[in-house]
Short mmCIF file of N, CA and C in Angstrom, two decimals:
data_model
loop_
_atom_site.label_atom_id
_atom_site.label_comp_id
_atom_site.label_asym_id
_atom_site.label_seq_id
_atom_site.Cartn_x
_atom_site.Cartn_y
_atom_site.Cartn_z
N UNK A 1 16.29 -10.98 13.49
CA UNK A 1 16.29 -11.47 12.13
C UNK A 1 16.44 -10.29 11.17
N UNK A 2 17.03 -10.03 10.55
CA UNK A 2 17.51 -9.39 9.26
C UNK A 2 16.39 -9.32 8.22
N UNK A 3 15.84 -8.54 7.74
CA UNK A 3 14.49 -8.27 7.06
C UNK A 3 15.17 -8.02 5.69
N UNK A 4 14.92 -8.60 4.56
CA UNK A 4 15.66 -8.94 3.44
C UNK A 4 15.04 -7.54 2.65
N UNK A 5 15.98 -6.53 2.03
CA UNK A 5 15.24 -5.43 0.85
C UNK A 5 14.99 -5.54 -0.53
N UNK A 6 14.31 -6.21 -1.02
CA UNK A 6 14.37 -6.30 -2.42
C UNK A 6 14.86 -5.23 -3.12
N UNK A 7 15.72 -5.36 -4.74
CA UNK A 7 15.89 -4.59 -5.67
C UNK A 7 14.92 -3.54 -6.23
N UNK A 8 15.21 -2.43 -6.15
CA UNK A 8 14.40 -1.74 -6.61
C UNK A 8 15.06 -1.50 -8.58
N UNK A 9 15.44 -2.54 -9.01
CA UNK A 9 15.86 -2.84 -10.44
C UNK A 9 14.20 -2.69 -11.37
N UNK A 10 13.04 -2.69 -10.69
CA UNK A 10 11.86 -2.53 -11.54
C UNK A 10 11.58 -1.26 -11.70
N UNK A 11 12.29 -0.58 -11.21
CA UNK A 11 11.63 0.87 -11.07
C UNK A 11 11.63 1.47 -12.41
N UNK A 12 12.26 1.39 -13.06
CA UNK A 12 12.42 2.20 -14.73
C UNK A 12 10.75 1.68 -15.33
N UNK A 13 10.26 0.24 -14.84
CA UNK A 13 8.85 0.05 -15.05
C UNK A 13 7.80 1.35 -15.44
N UNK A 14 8.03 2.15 -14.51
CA UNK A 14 7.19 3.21 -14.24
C UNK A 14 7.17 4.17 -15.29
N UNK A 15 8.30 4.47 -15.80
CA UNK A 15 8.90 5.86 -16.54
C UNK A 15 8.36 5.45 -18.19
N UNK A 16 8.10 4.24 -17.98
CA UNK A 16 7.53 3.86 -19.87
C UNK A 16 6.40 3.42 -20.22
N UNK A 17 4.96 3.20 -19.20
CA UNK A 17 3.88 2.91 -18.93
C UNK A 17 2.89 4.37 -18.82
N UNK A 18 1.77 4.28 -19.61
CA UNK A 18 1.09 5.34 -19.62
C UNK A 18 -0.52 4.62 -17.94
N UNK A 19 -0.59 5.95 -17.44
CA UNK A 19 -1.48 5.51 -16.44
C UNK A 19 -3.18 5.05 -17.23
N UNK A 20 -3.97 4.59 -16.82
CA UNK A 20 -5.65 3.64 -16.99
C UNK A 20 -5.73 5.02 -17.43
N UNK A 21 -7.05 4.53 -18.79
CA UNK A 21 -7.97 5.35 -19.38
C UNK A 21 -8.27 6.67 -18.23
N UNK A 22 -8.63 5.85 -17.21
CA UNK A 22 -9.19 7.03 -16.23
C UNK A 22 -8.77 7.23 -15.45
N UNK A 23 -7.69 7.60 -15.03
CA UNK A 23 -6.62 8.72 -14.75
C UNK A 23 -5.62 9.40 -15.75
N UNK A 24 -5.90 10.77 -15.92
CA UNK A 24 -5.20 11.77 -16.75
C UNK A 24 -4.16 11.85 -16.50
N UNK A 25 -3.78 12.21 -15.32
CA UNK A 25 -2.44 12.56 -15.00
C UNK A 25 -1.57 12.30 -13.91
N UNK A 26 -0.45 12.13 -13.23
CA UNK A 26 -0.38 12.22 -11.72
C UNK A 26 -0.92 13.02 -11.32
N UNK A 27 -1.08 14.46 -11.11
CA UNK A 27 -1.89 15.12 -9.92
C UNK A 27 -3.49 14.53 -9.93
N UNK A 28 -4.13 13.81 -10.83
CA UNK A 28 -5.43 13.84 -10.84
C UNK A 28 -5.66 11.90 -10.09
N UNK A 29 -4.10 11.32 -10.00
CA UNK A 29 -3.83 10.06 -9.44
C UNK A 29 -3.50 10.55 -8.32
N UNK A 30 -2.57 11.46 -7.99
CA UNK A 30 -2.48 12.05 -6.81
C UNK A 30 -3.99 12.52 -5.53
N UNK A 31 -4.84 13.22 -6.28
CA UNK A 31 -6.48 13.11 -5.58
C UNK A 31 -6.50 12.20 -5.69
N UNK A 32 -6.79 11.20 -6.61
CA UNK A 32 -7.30 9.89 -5.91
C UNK A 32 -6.94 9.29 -4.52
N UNK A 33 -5.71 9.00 -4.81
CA UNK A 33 -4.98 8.41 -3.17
C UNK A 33 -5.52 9.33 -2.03
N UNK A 34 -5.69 10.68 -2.41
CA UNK A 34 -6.10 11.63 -1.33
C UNK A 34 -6.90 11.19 -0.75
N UNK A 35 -8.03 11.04 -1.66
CA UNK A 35 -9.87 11.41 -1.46
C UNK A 35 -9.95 9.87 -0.69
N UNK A 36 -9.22 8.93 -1.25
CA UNK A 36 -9.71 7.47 -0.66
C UNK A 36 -9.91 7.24 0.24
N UNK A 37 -10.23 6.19 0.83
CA UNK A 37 -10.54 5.81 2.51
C UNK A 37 -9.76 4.44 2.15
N UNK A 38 -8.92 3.85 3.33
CA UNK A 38 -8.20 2.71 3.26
C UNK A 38 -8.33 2.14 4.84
N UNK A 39 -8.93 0.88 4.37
CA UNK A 39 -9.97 0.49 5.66
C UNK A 39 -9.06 -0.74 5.98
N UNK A 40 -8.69 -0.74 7.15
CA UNK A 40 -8.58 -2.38 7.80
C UNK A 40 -9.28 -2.98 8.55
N UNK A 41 -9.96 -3.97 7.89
CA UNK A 41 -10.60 -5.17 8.19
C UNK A 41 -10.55 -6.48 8.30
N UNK A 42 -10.00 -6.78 9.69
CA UNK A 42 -9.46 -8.62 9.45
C UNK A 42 -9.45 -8.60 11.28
N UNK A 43 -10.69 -9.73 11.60
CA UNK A 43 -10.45 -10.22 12.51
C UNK A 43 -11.14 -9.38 13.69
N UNK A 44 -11.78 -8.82 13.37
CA UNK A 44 -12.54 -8.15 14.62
C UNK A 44 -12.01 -6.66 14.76
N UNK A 45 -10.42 -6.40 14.17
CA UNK A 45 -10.13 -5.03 13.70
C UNK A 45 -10.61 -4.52 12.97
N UNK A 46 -11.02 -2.84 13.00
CA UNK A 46 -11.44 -2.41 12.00
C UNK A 46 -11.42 -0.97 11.93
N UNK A 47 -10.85 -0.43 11.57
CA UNK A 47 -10.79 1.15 11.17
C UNK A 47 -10.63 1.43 9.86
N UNK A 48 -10.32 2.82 9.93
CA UNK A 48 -10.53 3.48 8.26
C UNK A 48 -8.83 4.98 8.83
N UNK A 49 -8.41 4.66 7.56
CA UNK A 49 -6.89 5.23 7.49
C UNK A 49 -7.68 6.10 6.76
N UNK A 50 -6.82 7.59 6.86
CA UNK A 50 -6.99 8.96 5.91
C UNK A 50 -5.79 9.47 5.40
N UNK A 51 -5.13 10.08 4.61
CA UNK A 51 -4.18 10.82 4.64
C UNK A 51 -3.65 11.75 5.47
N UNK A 52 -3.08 12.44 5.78
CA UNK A 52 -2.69 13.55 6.55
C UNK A 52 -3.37 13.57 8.07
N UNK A 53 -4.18 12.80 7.79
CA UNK A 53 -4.60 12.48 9.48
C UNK A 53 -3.74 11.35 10.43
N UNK A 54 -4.06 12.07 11.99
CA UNK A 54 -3.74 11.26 12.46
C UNK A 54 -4.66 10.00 13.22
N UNK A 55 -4.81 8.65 13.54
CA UNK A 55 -5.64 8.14 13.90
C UNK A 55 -5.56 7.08 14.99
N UNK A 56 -6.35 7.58 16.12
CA UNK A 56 -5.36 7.07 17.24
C UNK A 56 -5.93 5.19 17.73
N UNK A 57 -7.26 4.79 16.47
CA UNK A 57 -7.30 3.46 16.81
C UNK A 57 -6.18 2.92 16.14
N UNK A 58 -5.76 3.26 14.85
CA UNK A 58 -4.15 2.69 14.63
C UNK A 58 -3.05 3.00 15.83
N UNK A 59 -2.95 4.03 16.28
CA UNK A 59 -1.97 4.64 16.82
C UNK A 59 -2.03 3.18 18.34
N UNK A 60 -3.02 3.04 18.73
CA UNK A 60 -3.66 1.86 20.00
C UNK A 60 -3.18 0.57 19.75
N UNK A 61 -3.57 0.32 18.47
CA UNK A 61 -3.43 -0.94 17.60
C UNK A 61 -1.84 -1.14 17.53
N UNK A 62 -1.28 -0.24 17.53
CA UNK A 62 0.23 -0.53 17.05
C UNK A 62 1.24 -0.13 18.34
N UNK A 63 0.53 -0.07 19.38
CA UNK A 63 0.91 0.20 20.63
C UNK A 63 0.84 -1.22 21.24
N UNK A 64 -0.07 -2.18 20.81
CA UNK A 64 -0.77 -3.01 21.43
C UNK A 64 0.63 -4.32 20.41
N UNK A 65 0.67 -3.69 19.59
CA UNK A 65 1.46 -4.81 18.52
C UNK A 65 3.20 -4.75 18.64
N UNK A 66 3.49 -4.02 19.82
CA UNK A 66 4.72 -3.03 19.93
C UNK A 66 5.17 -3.28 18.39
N UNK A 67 4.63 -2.14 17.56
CA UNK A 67 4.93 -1.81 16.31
C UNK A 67 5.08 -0.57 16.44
N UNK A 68 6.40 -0.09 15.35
CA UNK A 68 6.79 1.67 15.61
C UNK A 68 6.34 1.96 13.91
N UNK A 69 5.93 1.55 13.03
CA UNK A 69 5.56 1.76 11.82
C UNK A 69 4.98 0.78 11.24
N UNK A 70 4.21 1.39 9.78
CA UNK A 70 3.54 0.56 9.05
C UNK A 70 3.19 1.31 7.68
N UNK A 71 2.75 0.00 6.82
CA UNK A 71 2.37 0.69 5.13
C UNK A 71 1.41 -0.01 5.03
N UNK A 72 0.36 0.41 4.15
CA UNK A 72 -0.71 -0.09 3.10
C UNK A 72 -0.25 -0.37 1.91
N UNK A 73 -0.19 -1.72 1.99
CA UNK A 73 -0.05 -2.25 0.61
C UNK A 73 -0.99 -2.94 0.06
N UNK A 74 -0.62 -2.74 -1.82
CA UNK A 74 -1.30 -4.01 -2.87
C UNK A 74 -0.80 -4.34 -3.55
N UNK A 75 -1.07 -5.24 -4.61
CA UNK A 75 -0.80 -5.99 -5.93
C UNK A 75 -1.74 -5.67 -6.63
N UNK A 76 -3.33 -5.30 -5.99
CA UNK A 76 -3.49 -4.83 -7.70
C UNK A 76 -3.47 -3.80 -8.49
N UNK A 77 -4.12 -3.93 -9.78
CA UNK A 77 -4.01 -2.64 -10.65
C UNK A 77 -2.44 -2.35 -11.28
N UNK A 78 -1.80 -3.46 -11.35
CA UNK A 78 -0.29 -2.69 -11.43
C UNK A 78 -0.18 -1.31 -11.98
N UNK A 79 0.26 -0.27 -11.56
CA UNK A 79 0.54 0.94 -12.41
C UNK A 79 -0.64 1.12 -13.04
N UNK A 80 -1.71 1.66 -12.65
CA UNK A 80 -3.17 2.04 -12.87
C UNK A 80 -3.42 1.27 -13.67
N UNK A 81 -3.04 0.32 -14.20
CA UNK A 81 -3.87 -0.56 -15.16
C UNK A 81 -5.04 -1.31 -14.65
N UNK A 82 -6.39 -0.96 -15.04
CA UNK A 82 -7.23 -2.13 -14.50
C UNK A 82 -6.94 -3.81 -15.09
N UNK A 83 -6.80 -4.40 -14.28
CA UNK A 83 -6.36 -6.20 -14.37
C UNK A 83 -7.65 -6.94 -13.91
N UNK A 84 -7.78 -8.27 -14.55
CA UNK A 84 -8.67 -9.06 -14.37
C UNK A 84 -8.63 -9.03 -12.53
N UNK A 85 -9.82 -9.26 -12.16
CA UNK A 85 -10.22 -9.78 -10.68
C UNK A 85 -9.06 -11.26 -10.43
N UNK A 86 -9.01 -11.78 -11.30
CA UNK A 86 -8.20 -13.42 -11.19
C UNK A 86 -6.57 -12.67 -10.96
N UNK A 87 -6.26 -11.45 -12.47
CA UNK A 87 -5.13 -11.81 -12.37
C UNK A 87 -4.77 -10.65 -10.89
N UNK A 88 -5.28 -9.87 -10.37
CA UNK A 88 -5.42 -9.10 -9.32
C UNK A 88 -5.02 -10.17 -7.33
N UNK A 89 -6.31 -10.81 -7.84
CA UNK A 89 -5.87 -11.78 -6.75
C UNK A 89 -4.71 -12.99 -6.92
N UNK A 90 -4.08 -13.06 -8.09
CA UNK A 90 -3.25 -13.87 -8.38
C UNK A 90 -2.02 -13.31 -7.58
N UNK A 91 -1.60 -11.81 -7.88
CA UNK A 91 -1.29 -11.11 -7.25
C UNK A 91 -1.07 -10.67 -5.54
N UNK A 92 -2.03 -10.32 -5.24
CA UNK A 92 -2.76 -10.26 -3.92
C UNK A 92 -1.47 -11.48 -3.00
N UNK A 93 -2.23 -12.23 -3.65
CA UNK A 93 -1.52 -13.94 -2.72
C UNK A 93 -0.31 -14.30 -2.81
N UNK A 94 0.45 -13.85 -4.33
CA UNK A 94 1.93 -13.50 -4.22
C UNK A 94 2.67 -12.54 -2.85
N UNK A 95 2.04 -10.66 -2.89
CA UNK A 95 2.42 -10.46 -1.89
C UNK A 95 2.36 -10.56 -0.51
N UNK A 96 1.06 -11.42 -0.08
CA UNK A 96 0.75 -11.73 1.01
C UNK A 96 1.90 -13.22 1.32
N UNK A 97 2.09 -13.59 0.28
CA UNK A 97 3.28 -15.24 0.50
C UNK A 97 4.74 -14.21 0.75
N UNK A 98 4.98 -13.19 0.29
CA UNK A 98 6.71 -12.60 0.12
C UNK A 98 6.58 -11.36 1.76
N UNK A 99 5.24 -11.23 1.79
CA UNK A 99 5.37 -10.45 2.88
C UNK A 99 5.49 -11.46 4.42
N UNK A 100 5.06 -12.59 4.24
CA UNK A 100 4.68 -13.72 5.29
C UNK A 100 6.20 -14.22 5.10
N UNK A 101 6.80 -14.57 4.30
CA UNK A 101 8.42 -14.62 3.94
C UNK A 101 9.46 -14.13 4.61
N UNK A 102 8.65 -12.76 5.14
CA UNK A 102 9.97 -11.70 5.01
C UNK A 102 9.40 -11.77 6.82
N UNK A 103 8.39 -12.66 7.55
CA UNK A 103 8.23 -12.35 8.63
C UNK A 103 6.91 -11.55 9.07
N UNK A 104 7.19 -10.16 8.61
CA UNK A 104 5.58 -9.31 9.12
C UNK A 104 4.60 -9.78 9.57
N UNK A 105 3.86 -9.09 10.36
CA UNK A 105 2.68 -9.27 10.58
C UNK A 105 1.38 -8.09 9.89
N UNK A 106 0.84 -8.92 9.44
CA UNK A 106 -0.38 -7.95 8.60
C UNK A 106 -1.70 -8.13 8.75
N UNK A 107 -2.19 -6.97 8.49
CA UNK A 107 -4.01 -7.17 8.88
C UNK A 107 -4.69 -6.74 7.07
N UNK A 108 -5.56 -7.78 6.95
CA UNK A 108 -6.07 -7.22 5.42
C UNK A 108 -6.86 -6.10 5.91
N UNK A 109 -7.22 -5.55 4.20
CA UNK A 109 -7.96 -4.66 4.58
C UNK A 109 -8.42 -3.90 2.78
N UNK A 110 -8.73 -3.08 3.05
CA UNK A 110 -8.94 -2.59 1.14
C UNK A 110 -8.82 -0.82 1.08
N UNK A 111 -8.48 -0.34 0.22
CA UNK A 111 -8.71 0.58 -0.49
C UNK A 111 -10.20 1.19 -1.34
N UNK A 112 -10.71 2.21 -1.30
CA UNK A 112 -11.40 2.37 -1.94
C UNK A 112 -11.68 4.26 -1.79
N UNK A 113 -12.75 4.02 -2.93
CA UNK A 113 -12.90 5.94 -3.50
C UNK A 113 -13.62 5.95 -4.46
N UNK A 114 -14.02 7.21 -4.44
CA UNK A 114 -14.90 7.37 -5.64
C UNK A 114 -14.56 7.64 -6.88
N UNK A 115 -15.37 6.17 -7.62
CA UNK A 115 -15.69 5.85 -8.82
C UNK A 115 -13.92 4.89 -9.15
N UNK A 116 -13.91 3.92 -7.58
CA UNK A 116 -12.84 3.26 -7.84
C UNK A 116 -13.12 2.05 -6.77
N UNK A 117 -13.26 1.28 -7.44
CA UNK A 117 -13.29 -0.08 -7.08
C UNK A 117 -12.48 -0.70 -6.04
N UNK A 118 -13.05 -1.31 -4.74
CA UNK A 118 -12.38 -1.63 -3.95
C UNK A 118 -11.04 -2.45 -3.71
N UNK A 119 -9.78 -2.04 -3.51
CA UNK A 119 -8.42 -2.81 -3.76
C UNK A 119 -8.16 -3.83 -2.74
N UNK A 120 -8.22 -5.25 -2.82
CA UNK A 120 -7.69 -5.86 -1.53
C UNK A 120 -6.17 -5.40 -1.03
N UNK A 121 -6.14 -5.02 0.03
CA UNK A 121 -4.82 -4.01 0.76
C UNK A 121 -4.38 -4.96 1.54
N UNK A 122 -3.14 -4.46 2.51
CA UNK A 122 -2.72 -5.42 3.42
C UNK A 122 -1.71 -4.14 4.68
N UNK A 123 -2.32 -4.05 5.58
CA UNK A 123 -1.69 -2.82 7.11
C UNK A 123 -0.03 -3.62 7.36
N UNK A 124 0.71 -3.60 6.40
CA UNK A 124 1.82 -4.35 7.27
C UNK A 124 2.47 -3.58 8.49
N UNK A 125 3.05 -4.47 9.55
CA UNK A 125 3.57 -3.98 10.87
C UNK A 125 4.57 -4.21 10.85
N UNK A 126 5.49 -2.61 11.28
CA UNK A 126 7.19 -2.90 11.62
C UNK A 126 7.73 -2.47 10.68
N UNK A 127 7.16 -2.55 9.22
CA UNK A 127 8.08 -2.94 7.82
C UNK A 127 8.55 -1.59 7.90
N UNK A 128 10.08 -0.88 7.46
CA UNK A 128 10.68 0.17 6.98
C UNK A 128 9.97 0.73 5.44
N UNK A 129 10.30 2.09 5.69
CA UNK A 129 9.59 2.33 4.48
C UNK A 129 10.80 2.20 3.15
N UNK A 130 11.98 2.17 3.37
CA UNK A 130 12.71 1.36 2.17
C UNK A 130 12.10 -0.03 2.16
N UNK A 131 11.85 -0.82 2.68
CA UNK A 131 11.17 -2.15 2.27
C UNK A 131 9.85 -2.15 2.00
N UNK A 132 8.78 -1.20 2.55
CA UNK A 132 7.21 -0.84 1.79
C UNK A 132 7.88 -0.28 0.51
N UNK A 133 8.67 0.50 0.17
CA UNK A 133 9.21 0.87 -0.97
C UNK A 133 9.75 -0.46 -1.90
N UNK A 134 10.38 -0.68 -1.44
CA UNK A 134 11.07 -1.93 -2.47
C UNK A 134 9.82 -2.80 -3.23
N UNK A 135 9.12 -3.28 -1.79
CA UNK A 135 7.69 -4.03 -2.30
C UNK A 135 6.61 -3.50 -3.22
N UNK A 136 6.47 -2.14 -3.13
CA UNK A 136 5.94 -1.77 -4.04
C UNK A 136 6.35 -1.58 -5.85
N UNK A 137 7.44 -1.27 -5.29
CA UNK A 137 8.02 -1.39 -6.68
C UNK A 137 8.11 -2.32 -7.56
N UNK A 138 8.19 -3.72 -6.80
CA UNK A 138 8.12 -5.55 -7.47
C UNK A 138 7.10 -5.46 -7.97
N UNK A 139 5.96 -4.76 -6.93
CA UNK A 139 4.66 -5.38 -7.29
C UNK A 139 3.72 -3.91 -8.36
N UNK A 140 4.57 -3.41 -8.56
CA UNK A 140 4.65 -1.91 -9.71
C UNK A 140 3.40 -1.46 -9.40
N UNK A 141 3.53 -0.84 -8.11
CA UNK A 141 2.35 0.20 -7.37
C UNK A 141 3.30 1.85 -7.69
N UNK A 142 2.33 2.73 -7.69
CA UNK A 142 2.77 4.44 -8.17
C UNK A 142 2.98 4.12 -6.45
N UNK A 143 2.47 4.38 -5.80
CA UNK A 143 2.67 5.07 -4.63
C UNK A 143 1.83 3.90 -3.14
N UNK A 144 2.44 3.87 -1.66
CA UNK A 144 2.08 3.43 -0.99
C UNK A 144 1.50 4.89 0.26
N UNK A 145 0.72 4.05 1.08
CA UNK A 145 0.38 4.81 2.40
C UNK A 145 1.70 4.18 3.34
N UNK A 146 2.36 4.92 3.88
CA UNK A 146 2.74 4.77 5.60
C UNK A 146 3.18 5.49 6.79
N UNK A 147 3.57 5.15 7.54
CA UNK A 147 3.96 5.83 9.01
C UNK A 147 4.03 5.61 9.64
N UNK A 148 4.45 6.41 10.68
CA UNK A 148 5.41 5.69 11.86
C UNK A 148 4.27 6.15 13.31
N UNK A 149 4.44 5.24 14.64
CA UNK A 149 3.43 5.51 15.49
C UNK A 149 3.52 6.88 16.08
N UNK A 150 2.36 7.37 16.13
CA UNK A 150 1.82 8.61 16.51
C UNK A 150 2.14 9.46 15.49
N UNK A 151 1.99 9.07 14.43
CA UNK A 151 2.50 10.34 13.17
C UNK A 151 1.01 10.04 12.64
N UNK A 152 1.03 10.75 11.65
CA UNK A 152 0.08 10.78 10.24
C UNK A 152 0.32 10.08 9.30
N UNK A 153 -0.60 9.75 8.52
CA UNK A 153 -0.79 8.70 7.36
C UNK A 153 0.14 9.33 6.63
N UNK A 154 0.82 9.24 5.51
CA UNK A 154 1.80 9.65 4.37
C UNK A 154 1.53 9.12 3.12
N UNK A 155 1.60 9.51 1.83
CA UNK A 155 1.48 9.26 0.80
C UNK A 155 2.99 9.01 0.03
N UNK A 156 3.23 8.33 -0.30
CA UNK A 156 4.82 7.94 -0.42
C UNK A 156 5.36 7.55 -1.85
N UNK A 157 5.75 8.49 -2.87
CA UNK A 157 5.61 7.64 -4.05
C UNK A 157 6.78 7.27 -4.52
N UNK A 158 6.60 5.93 -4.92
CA UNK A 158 7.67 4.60 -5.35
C UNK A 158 8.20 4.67 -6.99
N UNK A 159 7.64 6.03 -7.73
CA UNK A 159 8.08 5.27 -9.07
C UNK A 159 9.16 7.31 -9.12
N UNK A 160 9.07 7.34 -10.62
CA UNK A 160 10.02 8.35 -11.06
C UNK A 160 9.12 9.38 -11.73
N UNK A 161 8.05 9.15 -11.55
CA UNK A 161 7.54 10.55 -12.21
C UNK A 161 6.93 11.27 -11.44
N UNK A 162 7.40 11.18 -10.28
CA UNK A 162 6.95 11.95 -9.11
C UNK A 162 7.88 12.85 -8.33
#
């Protein structure tokens, strides 16, 4: 089956939006993504993703899923904006319906860090990172986690001021 790429036509989104009260700058959005822990939790799975690390219960997990890659995705916060909890999960359930669309298989899971509120996330399996890219961009995220099996986590950023 042919895995459909969305337009990355939102991307100029990025270049005219100032980031949340509390983040200054990209490099100080950049630590954030660092410092975070991005946990998958769904179903009796459960680990914790790092950056630059490698982690071999994913690495098992995606051996087990014959999956050769994967991203952490969300919907909320578009572009550091803090958004209502409603309109966040309004969100959420959009990309969990376009990712279930497109086929994938995904494990929830969340984001979180200090003095940052936990993000409902989603481990998709298989997806190319032009299509974690594309998706992020619809759903006007700065930047996703992914990688390919037996690699390291990656920080990947989707907009233009990076």
């Amino acid at each position: 089956m042919q895995i459909p790429v969305l337009p990355y036509a939102s991307a100029t989104l990025f270049v005219s939006r100032d980031l949340d009260d509390n983040v200054g700058n990209m490099s100080e959005l950049e630590e954030m993504y660092r410092q975070a822990r991005y946990v998958v939790d769904d179903g009796g799975v459960k680990f914790t993703i790092r950056l630059g690390q490698a982690n071999d219960e994913l690495n098992e997990f995606l051996d087990v899923c014959n999956a050769d890659s994967w991203a952490f995705l969300t919907a909320h916060n578009p572009l550091s904006q803090r958004a209502t909890d409603e309109h966040n999960e309004a969100r959420q359930a959009e990309l969990i319906g376009v990712i279930g669309e497109m086929g994938f298989d995904f494990l929830r899971g969340y984001g979180t860090g200090e003095g940052w509120e936990p993000e409902s996330s989603l481990l998709v399996l298989g997806i190319t990172l032009e299509t974690a890219i594309s998706l992020a961009v619809q759903f006007e995220q700065h930047a996703i986690l992914f990688g390919v099996a037996g690699g390291e986590a990656e920080l990947v950023w989707c907009d233009q001021k990076h």
